GROMACS .gro file of C-alpha atoms in nm:
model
  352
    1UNK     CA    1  13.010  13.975  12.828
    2UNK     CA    2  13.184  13.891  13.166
    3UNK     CA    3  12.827  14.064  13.305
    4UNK     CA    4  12.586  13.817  13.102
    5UNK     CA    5  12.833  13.511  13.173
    6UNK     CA    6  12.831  13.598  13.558
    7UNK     CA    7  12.435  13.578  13.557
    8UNK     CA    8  12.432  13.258  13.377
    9UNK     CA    9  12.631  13.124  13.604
   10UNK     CA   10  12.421  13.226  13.893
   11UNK     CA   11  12.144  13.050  13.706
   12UNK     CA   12  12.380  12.703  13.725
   13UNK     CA   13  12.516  12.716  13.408
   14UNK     CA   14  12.887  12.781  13.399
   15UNK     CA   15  13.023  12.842  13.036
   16UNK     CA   16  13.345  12.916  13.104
   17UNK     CA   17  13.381  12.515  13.337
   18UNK     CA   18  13.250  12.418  13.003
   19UNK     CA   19  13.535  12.515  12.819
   20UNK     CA   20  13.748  12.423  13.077
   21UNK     CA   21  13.637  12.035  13.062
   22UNK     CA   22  13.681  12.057  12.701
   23UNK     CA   23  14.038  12.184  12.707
   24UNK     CA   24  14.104  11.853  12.981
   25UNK     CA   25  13.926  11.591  12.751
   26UNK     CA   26  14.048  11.666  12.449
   27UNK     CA   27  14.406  11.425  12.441
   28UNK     CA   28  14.182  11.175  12.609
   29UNK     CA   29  13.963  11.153  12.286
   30UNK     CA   30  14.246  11.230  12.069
   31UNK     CA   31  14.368  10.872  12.172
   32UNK     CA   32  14.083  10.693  12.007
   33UNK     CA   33  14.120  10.856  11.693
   34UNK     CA   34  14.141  10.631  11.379
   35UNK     CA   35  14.235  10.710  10.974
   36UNK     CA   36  13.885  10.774  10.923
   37UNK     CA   37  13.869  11.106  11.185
   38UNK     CA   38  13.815  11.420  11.017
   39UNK     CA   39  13.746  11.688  11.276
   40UNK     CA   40  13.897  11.737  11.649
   41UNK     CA   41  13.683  11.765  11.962
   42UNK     CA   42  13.523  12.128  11.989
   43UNK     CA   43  13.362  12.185  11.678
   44UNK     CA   44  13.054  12.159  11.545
   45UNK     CA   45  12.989  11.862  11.432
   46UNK     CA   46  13.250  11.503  11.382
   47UNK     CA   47  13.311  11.464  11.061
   48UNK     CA   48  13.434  11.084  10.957
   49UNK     CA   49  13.558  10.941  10.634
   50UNK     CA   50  13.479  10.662  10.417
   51UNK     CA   51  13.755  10.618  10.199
   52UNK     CA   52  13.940  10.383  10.387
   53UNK     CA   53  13.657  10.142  10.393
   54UNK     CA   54  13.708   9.908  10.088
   55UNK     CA   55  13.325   9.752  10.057
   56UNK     CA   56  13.110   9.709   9.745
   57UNK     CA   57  12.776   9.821   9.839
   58UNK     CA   58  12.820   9.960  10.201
   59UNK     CA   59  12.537  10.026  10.445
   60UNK     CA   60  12.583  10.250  10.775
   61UNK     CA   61  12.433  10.069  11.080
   62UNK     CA   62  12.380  10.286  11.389
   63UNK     CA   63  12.277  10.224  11.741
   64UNK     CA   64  12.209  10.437  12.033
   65UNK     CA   65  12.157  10.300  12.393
   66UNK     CA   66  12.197  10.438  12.761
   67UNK     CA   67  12.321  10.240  13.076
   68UNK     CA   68  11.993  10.256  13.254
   69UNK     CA   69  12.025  10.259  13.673
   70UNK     CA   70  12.340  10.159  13.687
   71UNK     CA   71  12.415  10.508  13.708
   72UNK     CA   72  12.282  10.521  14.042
   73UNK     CA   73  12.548  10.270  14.177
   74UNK     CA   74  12.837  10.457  14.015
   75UNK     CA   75  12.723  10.746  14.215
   76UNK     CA   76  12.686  10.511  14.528
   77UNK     CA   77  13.058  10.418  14.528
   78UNK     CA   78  13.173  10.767  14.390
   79UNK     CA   79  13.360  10.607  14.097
   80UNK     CA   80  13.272  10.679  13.717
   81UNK     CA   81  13.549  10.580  13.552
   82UNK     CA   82  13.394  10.253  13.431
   83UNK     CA   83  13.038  10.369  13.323
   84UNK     CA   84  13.176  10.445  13.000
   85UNK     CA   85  13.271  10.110  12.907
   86UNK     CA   86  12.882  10.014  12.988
   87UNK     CA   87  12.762  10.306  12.760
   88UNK     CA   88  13.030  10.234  12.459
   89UNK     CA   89  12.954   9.797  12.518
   90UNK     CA   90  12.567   9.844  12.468
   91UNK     CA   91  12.596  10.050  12.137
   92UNK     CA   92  12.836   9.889  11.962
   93UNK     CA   93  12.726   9.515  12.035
   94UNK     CA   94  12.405   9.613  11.930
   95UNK     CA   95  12.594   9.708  11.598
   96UNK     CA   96  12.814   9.373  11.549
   97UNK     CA   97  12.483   9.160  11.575
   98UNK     CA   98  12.418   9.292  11.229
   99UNK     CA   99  12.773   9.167  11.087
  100UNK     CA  100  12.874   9.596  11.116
  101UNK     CA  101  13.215   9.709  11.236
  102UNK     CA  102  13.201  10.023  11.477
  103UNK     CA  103  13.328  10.338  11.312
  104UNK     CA  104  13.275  10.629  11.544
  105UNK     CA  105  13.076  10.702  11.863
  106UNK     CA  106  12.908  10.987  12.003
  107UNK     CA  107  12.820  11.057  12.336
  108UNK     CA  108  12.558  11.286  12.549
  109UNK     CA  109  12.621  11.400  12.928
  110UNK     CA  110  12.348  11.552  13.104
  111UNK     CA  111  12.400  11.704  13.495
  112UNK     CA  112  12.255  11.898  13.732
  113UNK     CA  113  12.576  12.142  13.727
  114UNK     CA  114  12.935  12.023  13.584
  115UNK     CA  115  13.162  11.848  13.777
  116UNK     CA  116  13.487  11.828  13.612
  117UNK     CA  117  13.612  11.531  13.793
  118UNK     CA  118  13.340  11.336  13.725
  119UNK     CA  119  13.255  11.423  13.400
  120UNK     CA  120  13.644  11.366  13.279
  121UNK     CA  121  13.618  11.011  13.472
  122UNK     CA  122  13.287  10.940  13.266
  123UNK     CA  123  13.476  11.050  12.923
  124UNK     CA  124  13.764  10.845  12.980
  125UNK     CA  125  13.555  10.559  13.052
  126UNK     CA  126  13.402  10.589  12.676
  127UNK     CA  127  13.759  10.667  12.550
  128UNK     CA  128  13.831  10.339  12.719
  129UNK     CA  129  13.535  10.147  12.571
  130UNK     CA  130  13.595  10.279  12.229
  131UNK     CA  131  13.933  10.146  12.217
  132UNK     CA  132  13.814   9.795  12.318
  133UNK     CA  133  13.540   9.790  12.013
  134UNK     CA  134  13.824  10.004  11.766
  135UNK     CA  135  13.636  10.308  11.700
  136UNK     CA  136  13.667  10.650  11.698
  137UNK     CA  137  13.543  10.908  11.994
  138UNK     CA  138  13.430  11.170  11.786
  139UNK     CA  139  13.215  11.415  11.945
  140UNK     CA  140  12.986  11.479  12.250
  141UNK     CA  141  12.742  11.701  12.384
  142UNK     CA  142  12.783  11.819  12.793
  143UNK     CA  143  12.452  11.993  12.911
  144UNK     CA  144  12.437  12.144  13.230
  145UNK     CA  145  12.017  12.138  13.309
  146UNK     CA  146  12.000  12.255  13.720
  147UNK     CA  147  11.608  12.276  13.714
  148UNK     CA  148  11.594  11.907  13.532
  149UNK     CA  149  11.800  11.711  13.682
  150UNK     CA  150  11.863  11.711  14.109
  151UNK     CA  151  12.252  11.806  14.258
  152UNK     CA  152  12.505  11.526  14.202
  153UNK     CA  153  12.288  11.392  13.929
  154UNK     CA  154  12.370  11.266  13.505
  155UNK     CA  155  12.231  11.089  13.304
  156UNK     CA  156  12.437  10.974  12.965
  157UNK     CA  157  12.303  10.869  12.618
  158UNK     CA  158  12.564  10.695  12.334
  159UNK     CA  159  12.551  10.678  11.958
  160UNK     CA  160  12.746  10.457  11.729
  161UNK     CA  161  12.796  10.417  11.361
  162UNK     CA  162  12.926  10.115  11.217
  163UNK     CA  163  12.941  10.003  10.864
  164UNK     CA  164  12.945   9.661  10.643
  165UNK     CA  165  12.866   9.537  10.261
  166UNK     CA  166  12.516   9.503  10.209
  167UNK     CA  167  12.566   9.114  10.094
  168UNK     CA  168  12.728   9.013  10.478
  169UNK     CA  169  12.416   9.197  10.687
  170UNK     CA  170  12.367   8.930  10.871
  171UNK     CA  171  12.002   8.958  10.966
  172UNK     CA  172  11.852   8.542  11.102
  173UNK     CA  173  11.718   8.501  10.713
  174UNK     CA  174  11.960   8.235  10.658
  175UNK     CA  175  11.885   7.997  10.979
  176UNK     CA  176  11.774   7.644  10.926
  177UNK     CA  177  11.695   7.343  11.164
  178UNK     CA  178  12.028   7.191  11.290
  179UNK     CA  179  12.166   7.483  11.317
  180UNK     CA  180  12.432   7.541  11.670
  181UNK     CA  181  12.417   7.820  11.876
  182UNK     CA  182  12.750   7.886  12.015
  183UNK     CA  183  12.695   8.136  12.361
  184UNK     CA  184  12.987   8.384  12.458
  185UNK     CA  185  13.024   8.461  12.836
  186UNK     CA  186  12.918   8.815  12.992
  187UNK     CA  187  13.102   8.993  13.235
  188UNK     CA  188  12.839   8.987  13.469
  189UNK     CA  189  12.496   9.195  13.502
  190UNK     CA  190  12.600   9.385  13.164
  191UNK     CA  191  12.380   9.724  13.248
  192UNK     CA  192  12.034   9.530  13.233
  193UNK     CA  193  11.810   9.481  13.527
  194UNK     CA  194  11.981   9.730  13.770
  195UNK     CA  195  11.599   9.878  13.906
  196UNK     CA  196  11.575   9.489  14.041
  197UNK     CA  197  11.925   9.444  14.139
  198UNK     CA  198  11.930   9.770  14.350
  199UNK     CA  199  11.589   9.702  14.471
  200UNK     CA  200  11.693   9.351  14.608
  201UNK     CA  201  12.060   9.445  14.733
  202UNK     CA  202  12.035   9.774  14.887
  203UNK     CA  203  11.618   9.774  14.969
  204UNK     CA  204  11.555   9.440  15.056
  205UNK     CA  205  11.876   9.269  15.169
  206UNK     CA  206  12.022   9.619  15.316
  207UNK     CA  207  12.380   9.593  15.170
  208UNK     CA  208  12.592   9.884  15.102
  209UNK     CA  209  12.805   9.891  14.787
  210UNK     CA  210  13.120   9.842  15.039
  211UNK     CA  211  12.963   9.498  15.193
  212UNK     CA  212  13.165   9.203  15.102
  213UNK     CA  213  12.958   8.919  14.958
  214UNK     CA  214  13.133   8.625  14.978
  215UNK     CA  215  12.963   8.407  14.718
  216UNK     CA  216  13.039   8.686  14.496
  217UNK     CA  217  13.446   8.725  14.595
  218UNK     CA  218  13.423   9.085  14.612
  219UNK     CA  219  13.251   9.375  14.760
  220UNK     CA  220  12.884   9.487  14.607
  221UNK     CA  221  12.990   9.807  14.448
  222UNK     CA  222  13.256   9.598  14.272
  223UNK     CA  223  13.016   9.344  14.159
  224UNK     CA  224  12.758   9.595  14.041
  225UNK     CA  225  12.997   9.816  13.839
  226UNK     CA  226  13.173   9.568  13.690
  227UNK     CA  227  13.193   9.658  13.314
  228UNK     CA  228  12.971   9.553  13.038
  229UNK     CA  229  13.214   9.330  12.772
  230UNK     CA  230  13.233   9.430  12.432
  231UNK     CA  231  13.240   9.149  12.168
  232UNK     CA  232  13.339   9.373  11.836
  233UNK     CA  233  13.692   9.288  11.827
  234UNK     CA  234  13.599   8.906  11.906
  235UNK     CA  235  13.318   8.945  11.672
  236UNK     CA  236  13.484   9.082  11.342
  237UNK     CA  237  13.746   8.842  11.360
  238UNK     CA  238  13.449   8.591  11.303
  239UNK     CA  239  13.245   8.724  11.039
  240UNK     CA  240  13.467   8.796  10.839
  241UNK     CA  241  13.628   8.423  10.842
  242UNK     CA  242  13.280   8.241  10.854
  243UNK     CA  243  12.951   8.244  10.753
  244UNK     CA  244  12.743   8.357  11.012
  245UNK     CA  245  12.353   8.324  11.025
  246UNK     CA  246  12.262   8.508  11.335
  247UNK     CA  247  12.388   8.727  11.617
  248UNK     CA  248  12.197   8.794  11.927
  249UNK     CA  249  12.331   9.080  12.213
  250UNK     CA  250  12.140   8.968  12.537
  251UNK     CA  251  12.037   9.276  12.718
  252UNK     CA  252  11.690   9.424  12.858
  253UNK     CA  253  11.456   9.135  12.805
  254UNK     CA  254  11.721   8.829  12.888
  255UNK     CA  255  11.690   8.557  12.650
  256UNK     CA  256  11.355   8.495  12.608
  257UNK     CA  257  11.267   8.858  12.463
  258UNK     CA  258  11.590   8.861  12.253
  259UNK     CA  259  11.624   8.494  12.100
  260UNK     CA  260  11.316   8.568  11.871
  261UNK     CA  261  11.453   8.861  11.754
  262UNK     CA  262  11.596   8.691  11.535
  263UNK     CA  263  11.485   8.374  11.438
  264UNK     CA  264  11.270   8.327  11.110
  265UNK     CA  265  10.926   8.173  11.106
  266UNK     CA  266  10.938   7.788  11.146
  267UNK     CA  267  11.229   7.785  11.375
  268UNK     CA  268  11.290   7.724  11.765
  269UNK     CA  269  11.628   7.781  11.965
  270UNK     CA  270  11.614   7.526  12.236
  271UNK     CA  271  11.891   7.613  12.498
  272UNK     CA  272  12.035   7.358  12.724
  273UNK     CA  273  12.065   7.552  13.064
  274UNK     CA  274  12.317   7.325  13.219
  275UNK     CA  275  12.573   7.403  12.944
  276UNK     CA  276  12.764   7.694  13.113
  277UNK     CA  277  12.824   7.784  13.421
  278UNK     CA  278  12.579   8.044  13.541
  279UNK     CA  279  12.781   8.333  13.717
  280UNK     CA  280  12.731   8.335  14.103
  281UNK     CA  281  12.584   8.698  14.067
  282UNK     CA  282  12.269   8.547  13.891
  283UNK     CA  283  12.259   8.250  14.185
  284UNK     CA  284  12.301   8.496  14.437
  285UNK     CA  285  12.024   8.758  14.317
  286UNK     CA  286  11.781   8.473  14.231
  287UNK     CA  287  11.834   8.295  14.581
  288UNK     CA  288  11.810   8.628  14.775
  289UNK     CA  289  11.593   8.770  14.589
  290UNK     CA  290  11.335   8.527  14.578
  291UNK     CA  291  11.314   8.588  14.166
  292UNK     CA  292  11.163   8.202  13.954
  293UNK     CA  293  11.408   8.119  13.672
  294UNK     CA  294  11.204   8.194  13.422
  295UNK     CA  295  11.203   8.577  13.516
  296UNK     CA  296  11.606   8.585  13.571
  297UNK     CA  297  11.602   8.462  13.274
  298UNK     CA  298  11.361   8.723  13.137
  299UNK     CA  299  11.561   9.002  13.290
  300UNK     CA  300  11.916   8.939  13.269
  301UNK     CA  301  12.210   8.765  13.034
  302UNK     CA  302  12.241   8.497  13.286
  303UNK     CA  303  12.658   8.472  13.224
  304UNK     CA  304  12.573   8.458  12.830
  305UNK     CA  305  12.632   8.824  12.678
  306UNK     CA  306  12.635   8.745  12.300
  307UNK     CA  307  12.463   8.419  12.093
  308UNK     CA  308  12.570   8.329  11.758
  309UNK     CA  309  12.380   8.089  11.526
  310UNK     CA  310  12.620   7.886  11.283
  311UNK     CA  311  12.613   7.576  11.059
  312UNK     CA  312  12.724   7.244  11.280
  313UNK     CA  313  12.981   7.210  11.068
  314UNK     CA  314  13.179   7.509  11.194
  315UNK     CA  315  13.120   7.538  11.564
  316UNK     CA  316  13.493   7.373  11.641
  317UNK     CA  317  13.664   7.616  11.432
  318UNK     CA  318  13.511   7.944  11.518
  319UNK     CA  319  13.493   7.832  11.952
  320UNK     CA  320  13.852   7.784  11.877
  321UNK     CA  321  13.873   8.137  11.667
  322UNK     CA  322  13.648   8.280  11.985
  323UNK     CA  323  13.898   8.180  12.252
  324UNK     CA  324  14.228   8.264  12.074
  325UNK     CA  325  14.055   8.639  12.093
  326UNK     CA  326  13.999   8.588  12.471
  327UNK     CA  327  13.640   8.489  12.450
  328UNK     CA  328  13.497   8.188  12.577
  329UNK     CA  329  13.245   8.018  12.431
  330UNK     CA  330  12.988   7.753  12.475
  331UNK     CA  331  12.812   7.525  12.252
  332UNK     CA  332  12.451   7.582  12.416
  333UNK     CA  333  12.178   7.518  12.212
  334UNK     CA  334  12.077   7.419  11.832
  335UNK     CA  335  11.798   7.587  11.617
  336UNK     CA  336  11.512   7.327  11.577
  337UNK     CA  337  11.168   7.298  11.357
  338UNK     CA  338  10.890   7.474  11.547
  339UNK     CA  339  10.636   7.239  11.636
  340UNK     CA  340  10.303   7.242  11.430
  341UNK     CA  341  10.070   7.445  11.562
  342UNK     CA  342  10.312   7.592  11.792
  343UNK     CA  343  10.450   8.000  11.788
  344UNK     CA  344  10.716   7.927  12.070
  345UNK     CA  345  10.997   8.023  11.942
  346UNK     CA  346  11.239   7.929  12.267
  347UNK     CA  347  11.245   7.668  12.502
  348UNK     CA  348  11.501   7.649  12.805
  349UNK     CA  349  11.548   7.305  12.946
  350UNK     CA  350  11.383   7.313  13.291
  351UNK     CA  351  11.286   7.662  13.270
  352UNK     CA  352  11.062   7.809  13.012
   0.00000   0.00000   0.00000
């Protein structure tokens, strides 16, 4: 055994580190751990339960999502204990746009060879980020792949599972003319657009993640790694006190890929631009960067991370429901008739 184990690990796999990062996470996930957990890290399969879920006719919504190359900057500045959050955000808002609360997430970590600081900083990043959307860590897969993947290299994948009644799916059928469109800020970049960002920061403009921008207030690596924000515990406060009609997560595609997700024939969203303040990362990637409006706003959230479409008559109540769970909202657009003859289905004041 300690034979076949030693040659393994010659071929840059190292079982027995394995275990040992195991053994390290294991109170770290432990901590996220709701009524509904089953199992404990280190088996073979999570195992979750139903029975505290009181719902009619429930449906299981899942989600999986990476953070794209915003890996590469975590690496840049040698600090992963945020990357998590990004991974956890994009599942489980992708989740909430259907009306779903987050149950439990998985995760996948692929390296080069296992680095047990690292790889512990990346977990309690996701321990972190489940917490925030109140779900359970329940599982994970670490694969150690040294002719894949090059020395100092990952790569992570995440997997969510969320449930609601089949009769509150909340799925854009429902949206009429007249209908507001009430915009919650982002955090920043979210995890979309990073192969631009990177491109235009570190290629073209010749920063280093330690430069201080002063537009931006803070250094580059801080600005680049700031954490995606997850809207589930904003979000189920919501749907469960209003009628919602629609729910749109801005991410890889901006707002005018995203928008029409949604929207049922015969409709429009017309957005006024000048109705939040755009985030000085956006004016500062655009100016430098040399990128037309309506391509930032083709590529990134533009300081607007989640939309939600919802009768007139309620946008005072739930923007005052939004803030008092630390959101803030903005009343940015209405849901109009599509013109005849027309298949736009978004229009940005100014821009598109």
């Amino acid at each position: 055994m300690t034979q076949s184990s030693s040659k393994y690990s010659e071929a840059g796999v190292d079982i027995d580190k394995g275990n040992l990062f195991v053994s390290r996470i294991k109170n770290i996930v432990a901590e996220t751990h709701g009524p509904g957990v089953l199992s404990h890290i280190g088996g073979f399969s999570g195992l979750f339960s139903l029975s505290n879920e009181k719902l009619k006719d429930p449906v299981l919504v899942a989600s999986t999502d990476g953070v794209g190359t915003k890996l590469a900057v975590a690496k840049l500045c040698n600090k992963h204990d945020t990357i998590g959050i990004d991974l956890v955000a994009m599942c489980v808002n992708d989740v909430v746009v259907s009306g779903a609360k987050p149950l439990f997430f998985l995760d996948y970590f692929a390296c080069n060879a296992l680095d047990l600081k690292v790889a512990a900083d990346v977990v309690r990043g996701i321990a972190t980020g489940c917490k925030q959307a109140n779900c359970s860590l329940i599982g994970g897969e670490t694969a150690e792949m040294p002719g894949l993947y090059q020395p100092g290299d990952y790569d992570l994948a995440g997997f969510v599972v969320g449930i609601c009644d089949a009769d509150a799916i909340i799925d854009g059928s429902n949206i009429r003319a007249g209908d507001k469109i009430i915009g919650l800020a982002s955090s920043g970049f979210h995890s979309n657009g990073y192969s631009l960002v990177r491109k235009v920061f570190f290629e073209e403009l010749g920063k280093n993640v330690d430069d201080y921008i002063t537009p931006l207030g803070c250094t580059v690596g801080e600005e680049l790694l700031r954490p995606t924000r997850i809207y589930a515990d904003s979000m189920m406060s919501i749907v469960q006190h209003f009628a919602v009609k629609g729910v749109i997560h801005i991410t890889g595609g901006g707002f005018i890929d995203n928008i029409p997700r949604i929207l049922p024939k015969g409709c429009t969203a017309r957005i006024n631009a000048g109705s939040w303040p755009i985030l000085p990362c956006f004016t500062y990637l655009q100016e430098m960067g040399g990128i037309t409006p309506g391509e930032m706003y083709r590529t990134y959230n533009m300081g607007i991370g989640m939309m939600v479409i919802v009768s007139a008559s309620d946008v005072e109540n739930i923007q005052r429901q939004f803030r008092d769970h630390g959101e803030q909202p903005y009343l940015i657009g209405e849901i109009q008739s599509a013109e005849t003859g027309s298949d736009q289905q978004i229009f940005i004041d100014g821009v598109y």
